[in-house]
Coordinates of C-alpha atoms and ligand atoms in Angstrom, one line a residue:
X147 CA -110.6 1.5 -94.4
X148 CA -110.2 1.5 -97.8
X149 CA -113.1 3.3 -99.4
X150 CA -112.8 3.4 -102.8
X151 CA -114.5 2.9 -105.4
X152 CA -116.9 2.4 -103.2
X153 CA -120.3 4.1 -103.0
X154 CA -120.7 7.4 -101.5
X155 CA -123.2 10.7 -100.6
X156 CA -122.1 14.7 -99.8
X157 CA -123.5 15.9 -96.5
X158 CA -124.7 19.9 -96.7
X159 CA -125.8 21.4 -93.8
X160 CA -127.0 24.6 -93.9
X161 CA -126.2 27.0 -90.9
X162 CA -126.4 29.5 -89.3
X163 CA -122.8 30.3 -89.4
X164 CA -121.4 28.1 -91.4
X165 CA -122.1 25.6 -94.1
X166 CA -121.0 22.0 -93.3
X167 CA -119.7 19.6 -96.0
X168 CA -119.1 15.7 -96.0
X169 CA -118.4 13.3 -97.6
X170 CA -119.4 9.7 -96.9
X171 CA -120.0 6.6 -97.1
X172 CA -123.8 4.7 -96.2
X173 CA -122.2 3.0 -93.1
X174 CA -122.6 6.2 -91.8
X175 CA -118.2 6.5 -92.6
X176 CA -117.1 10.5 -93.0
X177 CA -113.6 10.7 -95.6
X178 CA -113.5 14.2 -95.9
X179 CA -115.4 17.2 -94.0
X180 CA -114.5 21.2 -95.0
X181 CA -117.0 23.8 -94.2
X182 CA -117.2 27.4 -94.5
X183 CA -119.1 30.4 -93.8
X184 CA -122.6 31.3 -94.4
X185 CA -123.5 35.1 -95.0
X186 CA -127.2 35.2 -94.2
X187 CA -127.7 38.6 -96.0
X188 CA -126.3 37.3 -98.8
X189 CA -129.1 36.9 -101.7
X190 CA -131.3 33.1 -102.2
X191 CA -129.4 32.1 -105.9
X192 CA -125.8 33.7 -103.9
X193 CA -126.3 30.6 -100.9
X194 CA -127.1 28.0 -103.8
X195 CA -124.2 29.7 -105.5
X196 CA -122.0 28.7 -102.1
X197 CA -123.6 25.1 -102.0
X198 CA -122.5 24.3 -105.4
X199 CA -119.2 24.9 -105.4
X200 CA -119.1 23.6 -101.7
X201 CA -121.4 20.5 -103.3
X202 CA -118.7 20.7 -106.4
X203 CA -115.8 21.2 -104.7
X204 CA -116.1 17.4 -103.0
X205 CA -117.0 15.8 -106.0
X206 CA -113.7 17.0 -107.3
X207 CA -111.9 15.6 -104.4
X208 CA -114.0 12.6 -104.0
X209 CA -113.6 11.5 -107.8
X210 CA -109.1 12.6 -108.2
X211 CA -109.0 9.6 -105.1
X212 CA -111.2 6.6 -107.1
X213 CA -114.3 6.7 -104.4
X214 CA -117.9 7.6 -105.8
X215 CA -120.4 10.2 -105.0
X216 CA -123.9 8.7 -105.9
X217 CA -126.5 11.8 -104.3
X218 CA -126.8 14.5 -102.5
X219 CA -128.5 15.2 -98.9
X220 CA -128.9 18.6 -98.2
X221 CA -129.8 20.2 -94.0
X222 CA -131.4 23.6 -94.9
X223 CA -133.4 26.2 -91.6
X224 CA -137.0 25.8 -92.2
X225 CA -140.1 23.8 -93.2
X226 CA -138.3 22.2 -96.6
X227 CA -141.1 19.8 -98.6
X228 CA -138.9 16.8 -99.6
X229 CA -141.3 15.6 -102.2
X230 CA -139.7 19.1 -103.9
X231 CA -137.1 19.3 -102.1
X232 CA -138.4 23.6 -101.5
X233 CA -138.0 25.8 -99.1
X234 CA -141.1 26.2 -98.0
X235 CA -141.5 29.7 -96.6
X236 CA -138.9 32.0 -94.7
X237 CA -136.5 30.7 -92.4
X238 CA -135.3 32.9 -88.9
X239 CA -131.8 33.8 -89.1
X240 CA -132.1 33.9 -92.6
X241 CA -132.7 37.4 -94.1
X242 CA -133.5 36.2 -98.0
X243 CA -134.0 32.2 -97.7
X244 CA -137.2 31.8 -98.7
X245 CA -138.8 29.2 -101.0
X246 CA -136.3 28.3 -102.5
X247 CA -135.8 25.7 -105.1
X248 CA -133.7 23.7 -103.4
X249 CA -132.8 20.3 -105.0
X250 CA -134.3 21.7 -108.5
X251 CA -130.9 24.1 -108.4
X252 CA -128.2 21.4 -107.1
X253 CA -129.2 19.1 -109.1
X254 CA -128.5 21.2 -112.2
X255 CA -125.8 23.1 -111.1
X256 CA -124.0 19.6 -109.8
X257 CA -125.5 17.0 -112.5
X258 CA -126.6 14.3 -109.3
X259 CA -129.6 13.5 -107.1
X260 CA -130.4 15.7 -104.0
X261 CA -132.5 15.6 -101.0
X262 CA -132.8 18.0 -99.3
X263 CA -134.6 17.7 -95.5
X264 CA -135.5 20.5 -92.6
X265 CA -131.6 20.3 -90.2
X266 CA -132.9 19.3 -87.1
X267 CA -135.1 16.3 -89.0
X268 CA -131.9 15.0 -90.2
X269 CA -129.6 15.2 -87.0
X270 CA -132.2 13.4 -85.8
X271 CA -132.0 10.7 -88.4
X272 CA -128.3 10.0 -87.7
X273 CA -128.3 10.0 -84.1
X274 CA -130.4 7.5 -85.2
X275 CA -129.0 5.9 -87.4
X276 CA -125.1 6.0 -86.3
X277 CA -125.1 8.0 -83.1
X278 CA -127.5 7.4 -79.6
X279 CA -129.9 6.2 -80.9
X280 CA -128.8 2.9 -82.6
X281 CA -131.1 -0.1 -81.2
X282 CA -134.0 1.7 -81.0
X283 CA -137.0 2.8 -82.7
X284 CA -139.4 5.3 -80.7
X285 CA -137.0 8.7 -80.5
X286 CA -137.3 12.6 -79.7
X287 CA -134.4 13.8 -80.1
X288 CA -134.0 18.0 -79.5
X289 CA -131.1 19.8 -80.0
X290 CA -130.9 23.3 -77.6
X291 CA -129.2 25.9 -79.5
X292 CA -130.0 29.4 -81.0
X293 CA -133.4 27.6 -80.4
X294 CA -134.9 24.3 -79.9
X295 CA -135.2 21.6 -82.9
X296 CA -136.5 18.7 -83.1
X297 CA -137.4 15.2 -84.5
X298 CA -139.4 12.8 -84.3
X299 CA -138.9 9.5 -85.2
X300 CA -141.5 6.7 -85.6
X301 CA -141.0 3.2 -86.1
X302 CA -137.2 4.1 -87.1
X303 CA -138.9 6.5 -89.2
X304 CA -139.1 10.6 -89.2
X305 CA -142.3 11.9 -89.3
X306 CA -142.7 15.3 -90.3
X307 CA -146.7 15.9 -90.5
X308 CA -149.2 16.3 -93.5
X309 CA -146.7 19.0 -95.1
X310 CA -143.6 18.4 -93.2
X311 CA -143.6 21.6 -91.2
X312 CA -144.7 19.4 -88.3
X313 CA -142.0 18.5 -85.3
X314 CA -141.6 22.3 -84.0
X315 CA -141.1 20.9 -80.6
X316 CA -139.2 23.8 -79.5
X317 CA -142.5 25.6 -79.8
X318 CA -144.6 23.4 -77.5
X319 CA -145.8 25.8 -74.9
X320 CA -144.9 25.9 -71.2
X321 CA -146.3 28.8 -70.3
X322 CA -149.4 30.0 -71.7
X323 CA -149.3 33.4 -71.6
X324 CA -145.6 33.4 -71.3
X325 CA -142.9 35.4 -73.2
X326 CA -143.3 36.7 -76.4
X327 CA -141.2 33.8 -79.5
X328 CA -139.8 33.8 -83.2
X329 CA -143.2 32.7 -84.2
X330 CA -145.0 34.8 -83.3
X331 CA -146.4 33.0 -79.9
X332 CA -146.0 33.2 -76.4
X333 CA -144.2 30.8 -74.3
X334 CA -143.0 28.5 -76.1
X335 CA -140.4 26.7 -74.9
X336 CA -137.6 28.3 -77.3
X337 CA -138.1 31.3 -75.0
X338 CA -137.5 30.1 -71.7
X339 CA -134.3 26.2 -72.3
X340 CA -132.5 27.6 -75.6
X341 CA -128.5 28.8 -75.0
X342 CA -130.1 32.3 -76.1
X343 CA -132.7 31.7 -73.2
X344 CA -130.2 31.0 -71.1
X345 CA -127.8 33.9 -71.7
X346 CA -130.7 36.5 -71.8
X347 CA -131.9 35.3 -67.9
X348 CA -127.9 35.1 -67.3
X349 CA -127.2 38.9 -67.8
X350 CA -130.8 40.4 -66.5
X351 CA -129.5 38.2 -63.3
X352 CA -126.6 39.8 -63.7
X353 CA -127.4 43.4 -63.8
X354 CA -130.0 43.4 -61.5
X355 CA -126.6 41.6 -59.1
X356 CA -124.9 44.7 -60.9
X357 CA -122.2 42.6 -61.1
X358 CA -119.8 43.5 -64.4
X359 CA -118.8 41.2 -66.6
X360 CA -117.4 40.9 -70.6
X361 CA -119.9 40.3 -72.4
X362 CA -116.6 38.5 -75.2
X363 CA -116.5 35.8 -72.4
X364 CA -120.6 35.3 -72.5
X365 CA -122.5 31.6 -74.1
X366 CA -123.1 29.1 -72.3
X367 CA -119.9 27.0 -71.8
X368 CA -118.8 29.8 -69.9
X369 CA -122.5 29.4 -67.8
X370 CA -121.5 25.9 -67.0
X371 CA -118.3 26.8 -66.3
X372 CA -118.8 29.4 -63.5
X373 CA -122.3 26.9 -62.1
X374 CA -119.1 24.8 -61.0
X375 CA -117.8 26.9 -58.8
X376 CA -121.1 27.7 -57.7
X377 CA -122.2 31.2 -58.9
X378 CA -125.7 31.3 -57.3
X379 CA -126.6 33.7 -60.6
X380 CA -125.2 30.5 -63.1
X381 CA -126.9 27.5 -60.9
X382 CA -129.7 29.9 -60.6
X383 CA -130.2 30.2 -64.1
X384 CA -128.8 26.5 -65.2
X385 CA -131.7 25.2 -62.9
X386 CA -134.8 26.6 -64.7
X387 CA -133.9 25.8 -68.2
X388 CA -133.1 22.4 -67.5
X389 CA -136.7 23.1 -65.6
X390 CA -138.0 24.2 -67.7
X391 CA -137.0 21.6 -70.5
X392 CA -138.1 18.9 -68.3
X393 CA -141.0 19.9 -67.9
X394 CA -141.5 20.5 -71.9
X395 CA -140.3 17.2 -72.3
X396 CA -142.2 14.9 -69.6
X397 CA -145.3 16.1 -71.8
X398 CA -143.3 14.9 -75.1
X399 CA -142.7 11.3 -72.7
X400 CA -146.3 11.5 -72.3
X401 CA -147.8 12.0 -76.0
X402 CA -144.6 9.8 -77.7
X403 CA -143.9 7.1 -75.8
X404 CA -140.7 7.5 -77.1
X405 CA -137.6 4.8 -76.1
X406 CA -135.4 7.4 -76.3
X407 CA -135.0 11.0 -75.6
X408 CA -132.0 13.0 -77.3
X409 CA -130.9 15.6 -75.5
X410 CA -128.1 17.5 -78.5
X411 CA -126.7 20.8 -78.9
X412 CA -123.7 22.8 -77.1
X413 CA -125.9 22.9 -74.0
X414 CA -126.6 18.7 -73.4
X415 CA -122.6 19.4 -74.7
X416 CA -121.8 20.8 -71.1
X417 CA -122.8 18.3 -69.7
X418 CA -124.0 15.9 -67.1
X419 CA -125.5 18.9 -64.5
X420 CA -127.6 19.8 -67.0
X421 CA -129.4 17.3 -68.4
X422 CA -129.4 14.5 -65.1
X423 CA -131.5 18.0 -64.1
X424 CA -133.6 17.8 -66.8
X425 CA -134.0 13.8 -66.4
X426 CA -134.6 14.3 -62.8
X427 CA -138.0 17.2 -63.9
X428 CA -139.5 15.2 -67.0
X429 CA -139.7 11.6 -64.2
X430 CA -141.1 13.3 -62.2
X431 CA -144.2 14.6 -64.1
X432 CA -144.3 12.0 -67.2
X433 CA -147.2 10.3 -66.4
X434 CA -145.6 7.2 -65.4
X435 CA -146.6 4.1 -68.1
X436 CA -145.6 6.3 -70.6
X437 CA -142.5 7.5 -68.6
X438 CA -141.7 3.8 -68.2
X439 CA -138.2 3.0 -69.6
X440 CA -137.7 5.8 -71.3
X441 CA -134.4 7.0 -71.6
X442 CA -133.1 10.5 -71.8
X443 CA -128.9 10.8 -73.0
X444 CA -127.6 13.7 -75.1
X445 CA -126.5 13.2 -78.2
X446 CA -124.1 11.4 -79.5
X447 CA -122.3 13.6 -82.5
X448 CA -121.8 16.3 -82.3
X449 CA -121.6 19.1 -84.5
X450 CA -120.8 15.9 -87.7
X451 CA -124.5 15.0 -87.3
X452 CA -126.0 17.5 -90.1
X453 CA -124.3 15.9 -92.3
X454 CA -124.0 12.5 -91.5
X455 CA -127.8 12.9 -91.7
X456 CA -127.8 14.2 -95.3
X457 CA -125.2 11.6 -96.2
X458 CA -128.0 8.8 -94.7
X459 CA -131.2 10.9 -95.3
X460 CA -130.5 11.0 -99.6
X461 CA -128.7 6.9 -99.6
X462 CA -132.8 6.1 -98.4
X463 CA -134.1 8.4 -100.6
X464 CA -132.1 7.2 -103.6
X465 CA -133.1 3.7 -102.7
X466 CA -137.0 4.8 -103.0
X467 CA -137.2 6.7 -106.2
X468 CA -134.6 3.4 -107.7
Ligands
LIG116 ZN1 -142.3 29.5 -80.6

């Protein structure tokens, strides 16, 4: 399809390992995408300069091919005031990425209107507009990775809370006096069902059973591979994590009564075994009425969700300011 001359947006996804950036259209077609490594130890000025370079690079590409980039959307970890595009407070995994005037600086640098939101919110938006959530207007989205990110769609729009700091669904407490969590609380879903939690449990159990393993092999996909070979430790780890996640999902169903619950991230991509266990627990523990008709499905957009959500958010925000 020829998009020449068509209005486009640049979407940027600032992650803990890479900055992904893409040129796309309002209907969710990605024309070009690229990425570069994130330096999580860098100063905020350096990270802002890296983001600005990425946007400029994509703008040049677009213009050289007759596309017209009209706006930029950016997803960042942490709590973002979407009105001012200001990153409030700190972000886990980044050393200095806190209290940053993201919108102000990038608009000055790039000359384009820039809109910033939390990365998990934008992934939820992408799945709603272009992915697993198409056709649904009440959606809860969970991204299972190093931590657990959340996004809430109510009446087809993102719900962010009083000052854009809500939807921290990974910090739903499921064991009141349980394991300490990075947030300062205890017993959070993230401490029991994230990829990090699964790897930690796997290592602990392996050590307890005096079985050696190579650290390089350790990622969640490795645990799923072992599971498929009927490994008892892998089975226990996956069953425990999916049980906890299922209990968390049951609570979310009771609170929000969504029509769809989307689970994304590397863990969900690893397989249907995991999802079916989450579903089984969630359906068993959720209340009868709120769970009626709720579907629990895997995310569809994979690692493109961040950029696609940013593109969609930028186009939608442009309409609101015009
Ligand atoms: Zn927590």
